[in-house]
mmCIF file with all atom_site columns, C-alpha atoms in Angstrom:
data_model
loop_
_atom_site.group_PDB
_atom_site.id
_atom_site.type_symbol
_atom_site.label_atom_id
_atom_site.label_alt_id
_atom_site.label_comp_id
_atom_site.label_asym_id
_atom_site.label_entity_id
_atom_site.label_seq_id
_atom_site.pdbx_PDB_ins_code
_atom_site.Cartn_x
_atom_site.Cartn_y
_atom_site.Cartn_z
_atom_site.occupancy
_atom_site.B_iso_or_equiv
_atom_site.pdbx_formal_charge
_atom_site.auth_seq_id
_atom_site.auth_comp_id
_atom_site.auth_asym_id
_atom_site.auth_atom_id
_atom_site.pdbx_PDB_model_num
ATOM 1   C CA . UNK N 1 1   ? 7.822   -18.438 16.711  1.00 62.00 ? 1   UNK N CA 1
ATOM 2   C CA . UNK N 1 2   ? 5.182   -18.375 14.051  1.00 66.00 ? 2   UNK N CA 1
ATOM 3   C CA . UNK N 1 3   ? 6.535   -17.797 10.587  1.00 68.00 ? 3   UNK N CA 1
ATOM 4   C CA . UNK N 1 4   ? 4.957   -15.234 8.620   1.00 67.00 ? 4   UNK N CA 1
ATOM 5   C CA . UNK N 1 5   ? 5.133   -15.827 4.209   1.00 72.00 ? 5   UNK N CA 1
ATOM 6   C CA . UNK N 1 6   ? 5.228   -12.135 2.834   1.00 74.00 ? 6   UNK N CA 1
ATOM 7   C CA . UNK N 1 7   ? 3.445   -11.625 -0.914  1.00 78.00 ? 7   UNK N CA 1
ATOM 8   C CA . UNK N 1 8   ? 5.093   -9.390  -3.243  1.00 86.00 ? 8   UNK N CA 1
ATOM 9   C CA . UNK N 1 9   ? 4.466   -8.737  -7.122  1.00 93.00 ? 9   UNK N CA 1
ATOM 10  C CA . UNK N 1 10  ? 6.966   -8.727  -9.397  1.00 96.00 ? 10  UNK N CA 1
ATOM 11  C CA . UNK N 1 11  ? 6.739   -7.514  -13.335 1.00 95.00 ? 11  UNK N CA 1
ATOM 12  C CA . UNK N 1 12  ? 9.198   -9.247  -15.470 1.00 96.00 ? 12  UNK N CA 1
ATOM 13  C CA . UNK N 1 13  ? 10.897  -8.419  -19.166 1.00 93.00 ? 13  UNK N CA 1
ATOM 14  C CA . UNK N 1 14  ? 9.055   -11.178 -21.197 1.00 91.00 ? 14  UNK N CA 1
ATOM 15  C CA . UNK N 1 15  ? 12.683  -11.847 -23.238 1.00 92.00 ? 15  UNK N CA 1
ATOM 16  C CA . UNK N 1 16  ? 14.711  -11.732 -20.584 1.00 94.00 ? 16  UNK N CA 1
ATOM 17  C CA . UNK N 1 17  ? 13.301  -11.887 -17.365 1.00 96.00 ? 17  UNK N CA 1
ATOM 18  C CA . UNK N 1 18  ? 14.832  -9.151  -15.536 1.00 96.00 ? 18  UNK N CA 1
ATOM 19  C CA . UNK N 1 19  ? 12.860  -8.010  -12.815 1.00 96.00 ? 19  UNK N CA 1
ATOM 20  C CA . UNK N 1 20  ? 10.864  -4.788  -13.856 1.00 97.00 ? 20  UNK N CA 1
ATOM 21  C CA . UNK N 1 21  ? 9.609   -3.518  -10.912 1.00 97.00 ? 21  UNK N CA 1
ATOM 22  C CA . UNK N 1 22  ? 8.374   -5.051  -7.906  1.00 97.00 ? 22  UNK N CA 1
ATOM 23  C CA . UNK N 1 23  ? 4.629   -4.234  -6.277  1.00 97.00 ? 23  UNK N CA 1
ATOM 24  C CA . UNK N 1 24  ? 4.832   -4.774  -2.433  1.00 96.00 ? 24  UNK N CA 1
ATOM 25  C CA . UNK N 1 25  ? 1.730   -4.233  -0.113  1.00 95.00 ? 25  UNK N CA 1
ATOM 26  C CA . UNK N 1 26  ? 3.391   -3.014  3.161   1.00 95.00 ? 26  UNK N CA 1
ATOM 27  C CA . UNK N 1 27  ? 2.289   -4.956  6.300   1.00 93.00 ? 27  UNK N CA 1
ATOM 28  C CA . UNK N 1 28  ? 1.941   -4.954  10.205  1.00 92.00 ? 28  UNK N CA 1
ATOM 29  C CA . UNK N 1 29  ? 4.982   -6.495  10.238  1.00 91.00 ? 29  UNK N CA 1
ATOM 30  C CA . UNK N 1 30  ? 7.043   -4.387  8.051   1.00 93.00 ? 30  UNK N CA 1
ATOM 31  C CA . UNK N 1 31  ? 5.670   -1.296  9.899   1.00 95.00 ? 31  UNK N CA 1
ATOM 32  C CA . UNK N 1 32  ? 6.192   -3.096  14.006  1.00 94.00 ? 32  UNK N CA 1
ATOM 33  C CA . UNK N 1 33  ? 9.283   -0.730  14.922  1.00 94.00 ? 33  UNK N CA 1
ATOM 34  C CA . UNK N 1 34  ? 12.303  -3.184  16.172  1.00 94.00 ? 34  UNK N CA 1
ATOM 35  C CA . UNK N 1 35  ? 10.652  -6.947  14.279  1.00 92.00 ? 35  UNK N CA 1
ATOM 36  C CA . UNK N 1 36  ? 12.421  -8.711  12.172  1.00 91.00 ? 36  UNK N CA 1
ATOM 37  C CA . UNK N 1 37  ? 10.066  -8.244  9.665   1.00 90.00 ? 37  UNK N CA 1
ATOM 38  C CA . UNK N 1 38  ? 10.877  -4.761  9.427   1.00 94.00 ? 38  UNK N CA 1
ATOM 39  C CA . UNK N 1 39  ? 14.552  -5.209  9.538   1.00 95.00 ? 39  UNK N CA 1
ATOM 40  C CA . UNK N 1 40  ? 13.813  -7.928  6.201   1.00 93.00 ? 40  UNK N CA 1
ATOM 41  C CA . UNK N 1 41  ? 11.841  -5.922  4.792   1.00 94.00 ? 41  UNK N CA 1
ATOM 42  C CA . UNK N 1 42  ? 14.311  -2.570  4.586   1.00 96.00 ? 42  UNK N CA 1
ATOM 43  C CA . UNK N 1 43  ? 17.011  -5.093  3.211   1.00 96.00 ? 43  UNK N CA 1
ATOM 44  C CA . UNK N 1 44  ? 14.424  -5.812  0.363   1.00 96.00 ? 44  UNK N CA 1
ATOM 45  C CA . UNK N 1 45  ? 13.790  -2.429  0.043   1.00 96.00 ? 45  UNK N CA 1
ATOM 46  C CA . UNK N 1 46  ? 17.593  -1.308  -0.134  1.00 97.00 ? 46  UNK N CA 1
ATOM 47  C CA . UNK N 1 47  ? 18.171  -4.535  -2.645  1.00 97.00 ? 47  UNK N CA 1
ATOM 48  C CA . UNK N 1 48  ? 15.499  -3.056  -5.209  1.00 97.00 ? 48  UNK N CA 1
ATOM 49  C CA . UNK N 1 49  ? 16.007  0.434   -4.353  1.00 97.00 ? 49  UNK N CA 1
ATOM 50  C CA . UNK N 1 50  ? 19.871  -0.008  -5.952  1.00 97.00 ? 50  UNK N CA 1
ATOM 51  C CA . UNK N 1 51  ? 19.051  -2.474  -8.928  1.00 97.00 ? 51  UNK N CA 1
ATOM 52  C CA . UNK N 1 52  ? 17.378  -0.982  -11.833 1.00 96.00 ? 52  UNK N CA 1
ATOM 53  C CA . UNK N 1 53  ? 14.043  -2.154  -11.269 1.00 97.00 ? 53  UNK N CA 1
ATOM 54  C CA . UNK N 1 54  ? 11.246  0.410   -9.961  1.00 98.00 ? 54  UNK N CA 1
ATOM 55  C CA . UNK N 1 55  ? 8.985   0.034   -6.572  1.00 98.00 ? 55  UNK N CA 1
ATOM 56  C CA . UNK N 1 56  ? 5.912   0.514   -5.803  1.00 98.00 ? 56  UNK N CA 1
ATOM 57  C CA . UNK N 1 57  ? 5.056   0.274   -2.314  1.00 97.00 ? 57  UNK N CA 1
ATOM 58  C CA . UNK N 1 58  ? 1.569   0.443   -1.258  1.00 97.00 ? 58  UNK N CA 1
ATOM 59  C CA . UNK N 1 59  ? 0.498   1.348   2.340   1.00 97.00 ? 59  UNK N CA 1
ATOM 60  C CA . UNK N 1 60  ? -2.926  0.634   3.296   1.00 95.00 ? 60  UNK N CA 1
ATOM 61  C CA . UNK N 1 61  ? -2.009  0.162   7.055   1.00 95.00 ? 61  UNK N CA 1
ATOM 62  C CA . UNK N 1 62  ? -3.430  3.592   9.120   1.00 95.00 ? 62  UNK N CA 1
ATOM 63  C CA . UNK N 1 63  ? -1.210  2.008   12.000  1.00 93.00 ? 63  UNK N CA 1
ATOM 64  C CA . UNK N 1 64  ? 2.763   1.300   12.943  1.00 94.00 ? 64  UNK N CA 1
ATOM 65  C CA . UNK N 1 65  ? 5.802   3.114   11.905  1.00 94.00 ? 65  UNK N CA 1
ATOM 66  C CA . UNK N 1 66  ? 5.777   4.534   8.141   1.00 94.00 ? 66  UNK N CA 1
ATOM 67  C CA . UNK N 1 67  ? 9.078   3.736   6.543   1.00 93.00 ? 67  UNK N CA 1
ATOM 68  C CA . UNK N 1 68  ? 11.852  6.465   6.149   1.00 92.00 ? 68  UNK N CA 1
ATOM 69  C CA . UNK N 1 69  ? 11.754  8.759   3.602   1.00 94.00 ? 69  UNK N CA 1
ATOM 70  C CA . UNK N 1 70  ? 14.292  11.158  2.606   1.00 92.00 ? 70  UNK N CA 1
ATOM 71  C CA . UNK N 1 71  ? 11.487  13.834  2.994   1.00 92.00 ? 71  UNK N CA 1
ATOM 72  C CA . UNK N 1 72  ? 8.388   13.752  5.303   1.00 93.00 ? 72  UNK N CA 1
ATOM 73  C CA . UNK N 1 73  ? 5.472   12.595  3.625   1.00 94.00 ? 73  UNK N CA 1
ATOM 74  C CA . UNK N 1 74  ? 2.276   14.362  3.181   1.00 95.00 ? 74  UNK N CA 1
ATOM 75  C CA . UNK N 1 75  ? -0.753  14.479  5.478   1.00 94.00 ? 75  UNK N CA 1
ATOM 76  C CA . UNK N 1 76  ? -2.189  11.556  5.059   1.00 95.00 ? 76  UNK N CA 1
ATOM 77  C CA . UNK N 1 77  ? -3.843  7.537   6.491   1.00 96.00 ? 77  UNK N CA 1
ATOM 78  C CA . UNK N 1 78  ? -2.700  5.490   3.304   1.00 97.00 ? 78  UNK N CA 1
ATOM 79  C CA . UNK N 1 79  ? 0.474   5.998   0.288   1.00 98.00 ? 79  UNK N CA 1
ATOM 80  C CA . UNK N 1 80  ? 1.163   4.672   -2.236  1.00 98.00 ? 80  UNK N CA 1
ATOM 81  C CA . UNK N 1 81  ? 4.769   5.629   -3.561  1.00 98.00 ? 81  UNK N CA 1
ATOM 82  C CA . UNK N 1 82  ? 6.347   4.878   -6.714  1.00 98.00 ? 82  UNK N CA 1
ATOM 83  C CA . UNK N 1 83  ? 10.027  4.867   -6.992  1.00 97.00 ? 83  UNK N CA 1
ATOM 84  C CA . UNK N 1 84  ? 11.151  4.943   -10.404 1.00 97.00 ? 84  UNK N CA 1
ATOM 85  C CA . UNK N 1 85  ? 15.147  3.980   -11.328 1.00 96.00 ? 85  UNK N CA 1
ATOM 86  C CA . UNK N 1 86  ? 16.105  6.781   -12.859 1.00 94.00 ? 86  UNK N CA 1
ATOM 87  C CA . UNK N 1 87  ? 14.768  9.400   -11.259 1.00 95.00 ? 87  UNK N CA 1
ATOM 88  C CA . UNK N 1 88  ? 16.120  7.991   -7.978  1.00 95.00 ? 88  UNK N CA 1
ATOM 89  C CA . UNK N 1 89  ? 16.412  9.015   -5.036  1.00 94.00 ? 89  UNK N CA 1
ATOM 90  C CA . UNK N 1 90  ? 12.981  11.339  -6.165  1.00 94.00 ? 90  UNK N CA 1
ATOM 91  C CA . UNK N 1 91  ? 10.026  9.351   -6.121  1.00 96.00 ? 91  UNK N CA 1
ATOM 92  C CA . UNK N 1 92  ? 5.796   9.734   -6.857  1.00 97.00 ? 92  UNK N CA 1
ATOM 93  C CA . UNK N 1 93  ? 3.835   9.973   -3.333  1.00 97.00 ? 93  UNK N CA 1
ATOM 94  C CA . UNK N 1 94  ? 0.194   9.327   -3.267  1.00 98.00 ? 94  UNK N CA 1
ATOM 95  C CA . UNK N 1 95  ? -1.654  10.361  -0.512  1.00 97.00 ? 95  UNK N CA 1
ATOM 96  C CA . UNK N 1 96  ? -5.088  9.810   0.613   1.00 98.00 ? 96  UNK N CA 1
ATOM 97  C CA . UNK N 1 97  ? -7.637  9.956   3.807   1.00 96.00 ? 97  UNK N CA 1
ATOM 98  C CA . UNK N 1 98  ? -10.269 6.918   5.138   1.00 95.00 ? 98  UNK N CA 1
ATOM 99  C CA . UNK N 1 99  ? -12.711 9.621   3.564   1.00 96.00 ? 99  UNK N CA 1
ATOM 100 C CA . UNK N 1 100 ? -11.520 9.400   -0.173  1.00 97.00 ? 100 UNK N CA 1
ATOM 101 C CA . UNK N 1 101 ? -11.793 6.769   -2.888  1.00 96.00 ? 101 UNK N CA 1
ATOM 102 C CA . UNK N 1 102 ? -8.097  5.173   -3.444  1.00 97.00 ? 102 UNK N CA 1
ATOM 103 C CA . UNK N 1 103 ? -6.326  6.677   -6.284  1.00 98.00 ? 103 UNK N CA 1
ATOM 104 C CA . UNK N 1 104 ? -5.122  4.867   -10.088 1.00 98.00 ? 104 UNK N CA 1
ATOM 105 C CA . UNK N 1 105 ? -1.700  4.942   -9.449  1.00 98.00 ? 105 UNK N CA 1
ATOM 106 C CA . UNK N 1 106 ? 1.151   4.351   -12.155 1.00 98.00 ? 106 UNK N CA 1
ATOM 107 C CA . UNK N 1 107 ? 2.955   1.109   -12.543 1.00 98.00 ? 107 UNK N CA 1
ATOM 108 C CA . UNK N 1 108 ? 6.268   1.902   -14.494 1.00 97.00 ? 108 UNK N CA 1
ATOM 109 C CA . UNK N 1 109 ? 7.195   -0.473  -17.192 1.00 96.00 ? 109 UNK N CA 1
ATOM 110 C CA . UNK N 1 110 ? 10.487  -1.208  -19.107 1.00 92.00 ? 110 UNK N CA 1
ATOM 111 C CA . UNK N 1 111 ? 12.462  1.213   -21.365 1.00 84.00 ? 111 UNK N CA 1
ATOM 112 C CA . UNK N 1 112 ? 9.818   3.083   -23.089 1.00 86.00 ? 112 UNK N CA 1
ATOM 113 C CA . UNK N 1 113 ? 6.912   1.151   -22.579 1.00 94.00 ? 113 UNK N CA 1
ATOM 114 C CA . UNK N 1 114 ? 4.153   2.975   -21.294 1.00 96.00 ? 114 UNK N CA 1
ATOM 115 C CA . UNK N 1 115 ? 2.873   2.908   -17.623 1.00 97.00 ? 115 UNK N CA 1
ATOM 116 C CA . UNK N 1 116 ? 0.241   0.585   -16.612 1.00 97.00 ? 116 UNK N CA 1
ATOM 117 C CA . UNK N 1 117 ? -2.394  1.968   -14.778 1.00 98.00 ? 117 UNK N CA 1
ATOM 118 C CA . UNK N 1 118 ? -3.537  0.850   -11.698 1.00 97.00 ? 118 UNK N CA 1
ATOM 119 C CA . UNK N 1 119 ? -6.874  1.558   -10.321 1.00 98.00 ? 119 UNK N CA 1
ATOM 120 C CA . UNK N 1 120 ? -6.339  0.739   -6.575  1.00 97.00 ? 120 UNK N CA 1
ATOM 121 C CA . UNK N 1 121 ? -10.537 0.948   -6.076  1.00 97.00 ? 121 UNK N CA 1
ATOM 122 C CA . UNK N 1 122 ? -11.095 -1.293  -8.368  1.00 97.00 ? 122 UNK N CA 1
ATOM 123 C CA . UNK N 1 123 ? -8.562  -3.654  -7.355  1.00 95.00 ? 123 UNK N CA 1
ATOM 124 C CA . UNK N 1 124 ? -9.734  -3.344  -3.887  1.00 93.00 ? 124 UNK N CA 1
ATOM 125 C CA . UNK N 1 125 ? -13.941 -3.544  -4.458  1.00 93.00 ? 125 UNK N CA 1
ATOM 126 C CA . UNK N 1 126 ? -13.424 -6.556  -6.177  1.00 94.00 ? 126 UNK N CA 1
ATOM 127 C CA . UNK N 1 127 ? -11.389 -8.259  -3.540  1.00 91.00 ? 127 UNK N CA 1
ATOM 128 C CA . UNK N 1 128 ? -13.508 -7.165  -1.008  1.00 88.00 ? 128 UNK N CA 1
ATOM 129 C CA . UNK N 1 129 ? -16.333 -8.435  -3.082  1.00 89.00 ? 129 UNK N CA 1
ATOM 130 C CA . UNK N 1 130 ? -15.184 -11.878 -4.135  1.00 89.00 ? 130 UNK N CA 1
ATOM 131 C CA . UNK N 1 131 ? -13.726 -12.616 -0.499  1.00 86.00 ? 131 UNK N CA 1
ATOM 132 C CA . UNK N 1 132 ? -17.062 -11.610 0.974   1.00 84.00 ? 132 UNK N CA 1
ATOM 133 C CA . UNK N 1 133 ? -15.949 -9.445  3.751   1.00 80.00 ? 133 UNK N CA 1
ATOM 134 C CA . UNK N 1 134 ? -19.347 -7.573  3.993   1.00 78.00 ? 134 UNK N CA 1
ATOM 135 C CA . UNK N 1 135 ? -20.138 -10.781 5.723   1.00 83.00 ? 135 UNK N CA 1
ATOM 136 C CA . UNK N 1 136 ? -17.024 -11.333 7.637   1.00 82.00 ? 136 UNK N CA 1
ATOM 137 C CA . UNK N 1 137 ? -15.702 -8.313  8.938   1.00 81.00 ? 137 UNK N CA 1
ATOM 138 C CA . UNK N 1 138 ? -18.150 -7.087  12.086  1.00 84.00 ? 138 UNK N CA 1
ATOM 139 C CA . UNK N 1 139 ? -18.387 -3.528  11.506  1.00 78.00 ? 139 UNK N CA 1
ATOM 140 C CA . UNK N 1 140 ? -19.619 -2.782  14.782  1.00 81.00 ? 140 UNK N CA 1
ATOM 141 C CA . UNK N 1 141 ? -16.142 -3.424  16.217  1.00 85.00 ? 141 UNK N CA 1
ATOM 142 C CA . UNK N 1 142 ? -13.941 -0.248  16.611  1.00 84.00 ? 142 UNK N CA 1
ATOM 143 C CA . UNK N 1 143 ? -11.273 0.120   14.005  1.00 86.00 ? 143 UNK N CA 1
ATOM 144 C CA . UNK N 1 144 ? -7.345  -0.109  15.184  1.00 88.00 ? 144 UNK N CA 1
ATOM 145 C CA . UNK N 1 145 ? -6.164  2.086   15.122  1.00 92.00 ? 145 UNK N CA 1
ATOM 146 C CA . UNK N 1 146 ? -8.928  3.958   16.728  1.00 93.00 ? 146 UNK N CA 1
ATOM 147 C CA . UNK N 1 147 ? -9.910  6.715   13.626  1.00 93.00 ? 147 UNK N CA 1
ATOM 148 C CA . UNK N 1 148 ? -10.163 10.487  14.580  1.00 93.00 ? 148 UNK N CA 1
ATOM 149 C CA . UNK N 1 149 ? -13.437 11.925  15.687  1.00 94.00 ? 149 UNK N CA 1
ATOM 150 C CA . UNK N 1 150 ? -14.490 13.309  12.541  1.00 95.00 ? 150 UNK N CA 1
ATOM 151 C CA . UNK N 1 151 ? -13.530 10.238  10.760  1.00 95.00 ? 151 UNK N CA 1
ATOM 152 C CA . UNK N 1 152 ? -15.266 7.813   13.226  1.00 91.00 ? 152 UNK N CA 1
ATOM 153 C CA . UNK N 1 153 ? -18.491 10.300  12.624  1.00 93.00 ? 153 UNK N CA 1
ATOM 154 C CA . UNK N 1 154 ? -18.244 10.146  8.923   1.00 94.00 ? 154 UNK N CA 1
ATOM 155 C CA . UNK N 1 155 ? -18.082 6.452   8.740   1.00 89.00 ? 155 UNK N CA 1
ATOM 156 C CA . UNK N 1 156 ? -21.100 5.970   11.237  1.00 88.00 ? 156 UNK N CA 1
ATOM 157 C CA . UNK N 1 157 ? -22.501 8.126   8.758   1.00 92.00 ? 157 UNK N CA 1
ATOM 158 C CA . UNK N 1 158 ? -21.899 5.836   5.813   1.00 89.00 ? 158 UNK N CA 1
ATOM 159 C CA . UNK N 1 159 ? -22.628 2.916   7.610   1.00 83.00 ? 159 UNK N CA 1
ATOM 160 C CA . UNK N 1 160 ? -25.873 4.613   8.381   1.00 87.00 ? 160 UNK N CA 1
ATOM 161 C CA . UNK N 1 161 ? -26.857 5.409   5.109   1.00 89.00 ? 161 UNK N CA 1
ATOM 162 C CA . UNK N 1 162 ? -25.978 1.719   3.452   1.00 81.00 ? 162 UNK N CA 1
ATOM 163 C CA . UNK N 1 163 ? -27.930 0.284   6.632   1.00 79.00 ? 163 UNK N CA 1
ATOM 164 C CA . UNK N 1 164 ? -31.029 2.282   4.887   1.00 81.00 ? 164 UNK N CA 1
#
């Protein structure tokens, strides 16, 4: 068995240090129907989902088994959802396709602190950027899960037109 360390963020009250809300970024593993990090990871959820802290749960995984949701979510490859505490069991659903930018989501705060905003492009250009993956990641491979055939067309596409 190989074990696997799970990141998570969580914002604290600077006076107190209550948990605030907590930033997870799902992963294979939470999404492999049956693991056990699935099963661990829906305790988490249920933990946070009935303190008072918010979630945000951010799925940039096209592949394995969304997590439940009182209603079906919108059409869709990636989500980002934002459970707040008191508007529970309602909660924010972002939705967005391989083909569009990733949106600036909300990150509730405290009492009546304003929301941070989180621009999940940004975040993401300059990861991919400082960790240098336009020289790791082989983009001749196909993607898994395979992508549709108007997607897989629209990225050779892009590809093409960077390779210019």
């Amino acid at each position: 068995d190989e074990e696997l360390r799970e990141t998570f963020l969580t914002v604290r009250d600077a006076a107190t240090r209550e948990v605030v809300t907590v930033i997870e970024m799902l992963s294979a593993a939470n999404k492999r129907p049956g693991s056990d990090g699935r099963a661990q990871y829906l305790r988490k959820r249920k933990s946070v989902l009935q303190s008072r802290a918010h979630l945000v749960e951010l799925d940039l995984l096209r592949g394995g088994q969304r997590l439940p949701m009182r209603t079906p979510l919108p059409e869709g490859d990636f989500f980002a959802i934002v459970s707040r505490s008191p508007r529970r069991p309602a909660a924010e659903v972002f939705a967005w396709t391989v083909r569009q930018s990733l949106p600036s989501i909300p990150v509730p705060l405290s009492g009546s602190d304003p929301d941070v905003i989180l621009d999940l492009q940004a975040v993401m250009d300059a990861t991919y950027d400082g960790l240098g993956y336009d020289y790791a990641l082989d983009y001749s491979q196909p993607v898994v899960p395979l992508l549709r055939d108007a997607d897989l067309a629209w990225v050779r596409q892009v590809l093409s037109k960077r390779a210019q």
